């Protein structure tokens, strides 16, 4: 359990101790426990959807097992998927019951839980909470803290004024005591301006087999991929993106929008908005973003062709003026021929180009983006029959514990002829779980560094699987910096990504 920093809309609480008279009146069975609680409820909301993070503090005697209760103000608000508690909802009334590992709360102890929700009409915040039936009333702090710290923090030079001042955050009035004042932020967040990956490199394009920056010089982008944003939106917020920029010193944020598995197909406009929000969060920090149309099952991207056209028409129009957006049109085609993938690409790419003519586009390859190797083929099918389009790259994905020398030699060969981008890789087996293969991961990353092939690691999340960079529970806690929150995979990859970039500047 990890106390959250006050960033919430609302902190409510009261220590409801019992007066001596009440104790005296108690039957001999024993003294009644003192009770009391404080709750901080924080939301990030977008059209039709929201994430709620809730911090619960026990101000009474130690408890073993708790149930939090609250009522949504609007009947259109629903809990969709929760974490760190078992949720149930009847009408507008919600309860969240503790799990084994977080049920015990000592006096003054806190725990974090949360959920993804949906809403219609409006999305007001619940204002009253109970813990084990006792209302958390009164105030342990300001009743209304800013809903968010300024989206863009001060630049690397503490003396410089932020590019976006707190007045640009409509939900927070500048007088409302921002949690972090501009001068008091030693953990600086670079802006998209000078000194950031985006600021230095500007608009990218494909040059020969490389990705080139605004000086027409090859560069390598290194960064992290989200897990499925339909499941892990709790991990993507101002703090985690600040950590990715400042602590990990990453260049790139891949936004994995699953199409199936409760993804885009269930709520196209909601997921489109979510992706756009993450693009903005990356851009304001000087990170490049990859918009990943995360097709996986079914493996034939043509199954999602109509959805892809709708989605990319929208995100490409919306983000056309940005310098930092890369489009990945099909995560991992599988069980499908190169000819079918190429046909899909040649229908989706023109839709993007119509709105955003000069962005780099990544095309998935056969056999889970293995250049065909996982299907017994190789890069020659693409070399002999490339996608008819310019300014594109081909995806190569690997999982270090499963994919070794023959995959490495295929990529090395292909990279001499095709522009390659490792838009996803894992340090573990292709299941996304299991032990980290340190030697193979390092062999892969050395190869990619040497060839200046960009990469994004799966995943910047606290999923309970070996490929996740953060330990389970991290995203409910709110601290993303340092090595204490990292898994073995996270620590290894952070070390690799943190080394200085050598972006050419002329
Ligand atoms: C995995 C996730 C896992 C999830 C599964 C199915 O790690 O939690 O249950 O997808 O959605 C890929 C895919 C990527 C996989 C990953 C690990 O692009 O979606 O994520 N992987 O299996 N290709 C190779 C491996």
Short mmCIF file of C-alpha atoms in Angstrom, two decimals, residues 50-301:
data_model
loop_
_atom_site.label_atom_id
_atom_site.label_comp_id
_atom_site.label_asym_id
_atom_site.label_seq_id
_atom_site.Cartn_x
_atom_site.Cartn_y
_atom_site.Cartn_z
CA UNK A 50 -13.20 7.71 -17.34
CA UNK A 51 -10.64 6.27 -14.99
CA UNK A 52 -11.07 6.72 -11.26
CA UNK A 53 -8.28 6.31 -8.76
CA UNK A 54 -9.32 6.14 -5.15
CA UNK A 55 -7.12 6.40 -2.11
CA UNK A 56 -8.59 5.11 1.12
CA UNK A 57 -7.07 6.09 4.46
CA UNK A 58 -8.07 4.43 7.69
CA UNK A 59 -8.24 6.98 10.51
CA UNK A 60 -9.69 4.60 13.05
CA UNK A 61 -8.45 1.47 14.77
CA UNK A 62 -6.79 -1.16 12.59
CA UNK A 63 -9.24 -3.02 10.37
CA UNK A 64 -9.09 -6.40 8.69
CA UNK A 65 -11.19 -6.28 5.56
CA UNK A 66 -13.07 -3.23 4.35
CA UNK A 67 -15.88 -2.28 2.05
CA UNK A 68 -15.92 1.15 0.47
CA UNK A 69 -19.33 2.47 -0.55
CA UNK A 70 -20.31 5.45 -2.66
CA UNK A 71 -23.08 6.54 -5.00
CA UNK A 72 -22.58 7.93 -8.47
CA UNK A 73 -24.37 11.28 -8.81
CA UNK A 74 -25.53 10.38 -12.31
CA UNK A 75 -27.43 7.22 -13.24
CA UNK A 76 -25.45 6.99 -16.50
CA UNK A 77 -22.18 6.30 -14.65
CA UNK A 78 -21.02 2.70 -14.53
CA UNK A 79 -18.04 0.78 -13.23
CA UNK A 80 -16.68 -1.20 -16.16
CA UNK A 81 -13.52 -2.80 -14.87
CA UNK A 82 -11.90 -2.37 -11.50
CA UNK A 83 -8.63 -3.27 -9.88
CA UNK A 84 -7.34 -3.90 -6.35
CA UNK A 85 -10.91 -4.50 -5.09
CA UNK A 86 -14.03 -6.44 -5.99
CA UNK A 87 -16.64 -4.05 -7.30
CA UNK A 88 -20.37 -4.37 -7.49
CA UNK A 89 -22.94 -1.83 -8.57
CA UNK A 90 -26.69 -1.73 -7.95
CA UNK A 91 -28.34 1.24 -9.60
CA UNK A 92 -26.00 4.10 -8.80
CA UNK A 93 -24.69 2.56 -5.60
CA UNK A 94 -21.21 1.08 -5.78
CA UNK A 95 -19.30 -1.05 -3.31
CA UNK A 96 -15.66 -2.04 -3.52
CA UNK A 97 -14.52 -4.86 -1.24
CA UNK A 98 -10.91 -5.35 -0.23
CA UNK A 99 -8.87 -8.27 -1.51
CA UNK A 100 -6.68 -10.54 0.61
CA UNK A 101 -3.56 -8.51 0.15
CA UNK A 102 -4.95 -5.05 0.90
CA UNK A 103 -7.68 -5.78 3.42
CA UNK A 104 -5.64 -5.00 6.53
CA UNK A 105 -5.27 -1.31 7.18
CA UNK A 106 -3.55 -0.09 10.31
CA UNK A 107 -4.37 3.25 11.86
CA UNK A 108 -3.32 5.96 9.40
CA UNK A 109 -2.61 3.43 6.63
CA UNK A 110 -3.77 4.00 3.06
CA UNK A 111 -4.42 1.83 0.06
CA UNK A 112 -5.14 2.64 -3.55
CA UNK A 113 -7.82 1.14 -5.76
CA UNK A 114 -9.43 2.19 -9.01
CA UNK A 115 -11.58 1.38 -11.96
CA UNK A 116 -12.39 2.24 -15.53
CA UNK A 117 -15.92 3.52 -15.98
CA UNK A 118 -18.33 4.71 -18.59
CA UNK A 119 -20.73 7.64 -18.43
CA UNK A 120 -23.43 9.33 -20.41
CA UNK A 121 -24.95 12.76 -19.92
CA UNK A 122 -22.42 14.14 -17.50
CA UNK A 123 -19.68 12.75 -15.31
CA UNK A 124 -19.79 14.36 -11.86
CA UNK A 125 -17.63 13.09 -9.03
CA UNK A 126 -19.15 11.19 -6.09
CA UNK A 127 -18.88 13.29 -2.96
CA UNK A 128 -19.71 10.93 -0.13
CA UNK A 129 -18.01 7.70 0.85
CA UNK A 130 -18.44 5.10 3.55
CA UNK A 131 -15.90 2.62 4.87
CA UNK A 132 -17.43 -0.42 6.55
CA UNK A 133 -20.66 1.52 6.76
CA UNK A 134 -19.19 4.57 8.47
CA UNK A 135 -19.43 7.81 6.54
CA UNK A 136 -16.15 9.54 5.85
CA UNK A 137 -17.16 13.09 6.64
CA UNK A 138 -15.33 16.30 7.35
CA UNK A 139 -12.06 17.27 5.85
CA UNK A 140 -8.49 16.28 6.36
CA UNK A 141 -7.18 18.78 3.87
CA UNK A 142 -8.42 21.13 1.23
CA UNK A 143 -11.85 20.05 0.09
CA UNK A 144 -10.95 20.74 -3.48
CA UNK A 145 -7.42 20.23 -4.63
CA UNK A 146 -6.47 20.93 -8.23
CA UNK A 147 -7.66 18.15 -10.47
CA UNK A 148 -4.32 18.00 -12.16
CA UNK A 149 -0.92 19.46 -12.02
CA UNK A 150 -0.21 21.60 -15.05
CA UNK A 151 0.00 19.29 -18.03
CA UNK A 152 3.28 20.79 -19.01
CA UNK A 153 5.77 21.27 -16.27
CA UNK A 154 8.58 23.80 -16.24
CA UNK A 155 11.38 23.30 -18.67
CA UNK A 156 14.74 21.83 -17.77
CA UNK A 157 16.06 25.18 -16.70
CA UNK A 158 14.34 25.94 -13.44
CA UNK A 159 14.59 29.65 -14.16
CA UNK A 160 12.73 29.41 -17.44
CA UNK A 161 9.01 29.97 -17.42
CA UNK A 162 6.90 27.01 -18.41
CA UNK A 163 5.87 26.97 -22.05
CA UNK A 164 2.39 26.31 -20.89
CA UNK A 165 1.55 28.18 -17.72
CA UNK A 166 -0.93 26.89 -15.21
CA UNK A 167 -3.54 29.25 -16.65
CA UNK A 168 -3.73 26.92 -19.64
CA UNK A 169 -5.28 24.23 -17.49
CA UNK A 170 -8.92 25.23 -17.31
CA UNK A 171 -9.81 22.89 -14.47
CA UNK A 172 -7.22 24.49 -12.22
CA UNK A 173 -7.33 28.16 -11.50
CA UNK A 174 -3.86 29.58 -11.01
CA UNK A 175 -4.79 30.74 -7.53
CA UNK A 176 -5.78 27.24 -6.49
CA UNK A 177 -2.36 26.33 -5.09
CA UNK A 178 -1.02 23.92 -7.66
CA UNK A 179 0.42 20.86 -5.97
CA UNK A 180 3.70 21.67 -7.65
CA UNK A 181 4.57 25.28 -8.24
CA UNK A 182 6.77 26.07 -11.23
CA UNK A 183 9.86 26.95 -9.22
CA UNK A 184 9.52 23.97 -6.90
CA UNK A 185 9.93 21.23 -9.44
CA UNK A 186 13.42 19.79 -9.37
CA UNK A 187 12.23 16.71 -11.27
CA UNK A 188 11.82 18.70 -14.40
CA UNK A 189 9.76 17.81 -17.38
CA UNK A 190 11.25 18.98 -20.61
CA UNK A 191 8.76 20.46 -23.00
CA UNK A 192 8.53 19.63 -26.66
CA UNK A 193 10.93 22.53 -27.13
CA UNK A 194 14.68 22.62 -27.37
CA UNK A 195 16.54 19.73 -25.81
CA UNK A 196 13.82 17.11 -26.04
CA UNK A 197 13.85 14.25 -28.57
CA UNK A 198 11.07 15.93 -30.50
CA UNK A 199 12.60 19.37 -30.17
CA UNK A 200 15.97 18.22 -31.46
CA UNK A 201 14.85 15.92 -34.25
CA UNK A 202 11.64 17.58 -35.41
CA UNK A 203 9.65 16.04 -38.21
CA UNK A 204 10.92 12.58 -39.18
CA UNK A 205 11.05 10.86 -42.53
CA UNK A 206 12.36 7.63 -44.00
CA UNK A 207 15.72 8.05 -45.72
CA UNK A 208 16.95 4.92 -47.48
CA UNK A 209 16.61 2.17 -44.87
CA UNK A 210 16.74 4.56 -41.91
CA UNK A 211 14.57 6.90 -39.99
CA UNK A 212 15.96 10.41 -40.41
CA UNK A 213 15.51 13.60 -38.47
CA UNK A 214 15.04 17.15 -39.72
CA UNK A 215 18.74 17.32 -40.66
CA UNK A 216 18.29 14.26 -42.84
CA UNK A 217 20.51 12.23 -40.52
CA UNK A 218 19.66 8.70 -39.27
CA UNK A 219 18.43 8.41 -35.71
CA UNK A 220 17.31 5.68 -33.35
CA UNK A 221 14.25 6.25 -31.15
CA UNK A 222 14.07 4.24 -27.93
CA UNK A 223 11.02 3.96 -25.77
CA UNK A 224 8.17 2.00 -24.28
CA UNK A 225 4.89 0.58 -25.40
CA UNK A 226 1.76 0.76 -23.33
CA UNK A 227 -0.05 -2.44 -22.52
CA UNK A 228 -3.60 -2.56 -23.89
CA UNK A 229 -5.02 0.85 -23.10
CA UNK A 230 -8.46 -0.72 -22.55
CA UNK A 231 -7.02 -2.42 -19.47
CA UNK A 232 -4.16 -0.25 -18.24
CA UNK A 233 -5.21 3.37 -18.59
CA UNK A 234 -4.46 3.75 -14.89
CA UNK A 235 -0.78 3.54 -15.83
CA UNK A 236 -0.85 6.48 -18.25
CA UNK A 237 -1.04 9.82 -16.53
CA UNK A 238 1.06 12.92 -15.90
CA UNK A 239 3.28 11.18 -13.33
CA UNK A 240 4.03 8.11 -15.41
CA UNK A 241 4.70 10.14 -18.54
CA UNK A 242 6.95 12.48 -16.55
CA UNK A 243 8.86 9.41 -15.35
CA UNK A 244 9.19 8.13 -18.90
CA UNK A 245 10.75 11.41 -20.01
CA UNK A 246 12.79 12.46 -16.98
CA UNK A 247 13.73 9.22 -15.29
CA UNK A 248 13.81 6.81 -18.23
CA UNK A 249 14.95 9.52 -20.69
CA UNK A 250 12.90 7.85 -23.39
CA UNK A 251 12.21 9.23 -26.85
CA UNK A 252 9.10 7.34 -27.73
CA UNK A 253 5.71 6.29 -26.38
CA UNK A 254 3.80 3.61 -28.27
CA UNK A 255 0.08 3.72 -27.69
CA UNK A 256 -1.34 0.21 -28.08
CA UNK A 257 -4.98 0.45 -28.93
CA UNK A 258 -6.30 -3.09 -29.20
CA UNK A 259 -9.08 -3.41 -31.73
CA UNK A 260 -10.60 -6.58 -30.30
CA UNK A 261 -10.51 -7.86 -26.69
CA UNK A 262 -12.71 -5.03 -25.35
CA UNK A 263 -10.80 -2.49 -27.40
CA UNK A 264 -11.67 -0.06 -30.20
CA UNK A 265 -14.52 -2.09 -31.67
CA UNK A 266 -16.50 -1.69 -28.45
CA UNK A 267 -16.32 2.11 -28.41
CA UNK A 268 -14.67 3.69 -31.45
CA UNK A 269 -15.04 7.32 -30.43
CA UNK A 270 -14.01 6.67 -26.83
CA UNK A 271 -10.82 4.90 -27.83
CA UNK A 272 -10.04 7.45 -30.53
CA UNK A 273 -10.28 10.21 -27.91
CA UNK A 274 -8.12 8.25 -25.51
CA UNK A 275 -5.39 7.76 -28.12
CA UNK A 276 -5.47 11.46 -28.95
CA UNK A 277 -5.13 12.37 -25.29
CA UNK A 278 -2.06 10.16 -24.98
CA UNK A 279 -0.58 11.68 -28.15
CA UNK A 280 -0.95 15.10 -26.57
CA UNK A 281 0.59 13.95 -23.30
CA UNK A 282 3.59 12.59 -25.20
CA UNK A 283 3.94 15.62 -27.44
CA UNK A 284 3.82 18.11 -24.58
CA UNK A 285 6.82 16.33 -23.08
CA UNK A 286 8.81 16.16 -26.28
CA UNK A 287 8.22 12.45 -26.88
CA UNK A 288 7.37 10.87 -30.20
CA UNK A 289 4.30 8.68 -30.22
CA UNK A 290 3.34 5.63 -32.24
CA UNK A 291 -0.37 5.15 -32.72
CA UNK A 292 -0.59 1.36 -32.76
CA UNK A 293 -3.74 -0.17 -34.26
CA UNK A 294 -3.21 -3.28 -32.18
CA UNK A 295 -4.70 -6.04 -34.27
CA UNK A 296 -3.84 -9.46 -32.90
CA UNK A 297 -6.75 -11.91 -33.03
CA UNK A 298 -8.02 -12.38 -35.67
CA UNK A 299 -4.68 -12.18 -37.40
CA UNK A 300 -5.87 -11.04 -40.81
CA UNK A 301 -5.82 -7.23 -40.68
#
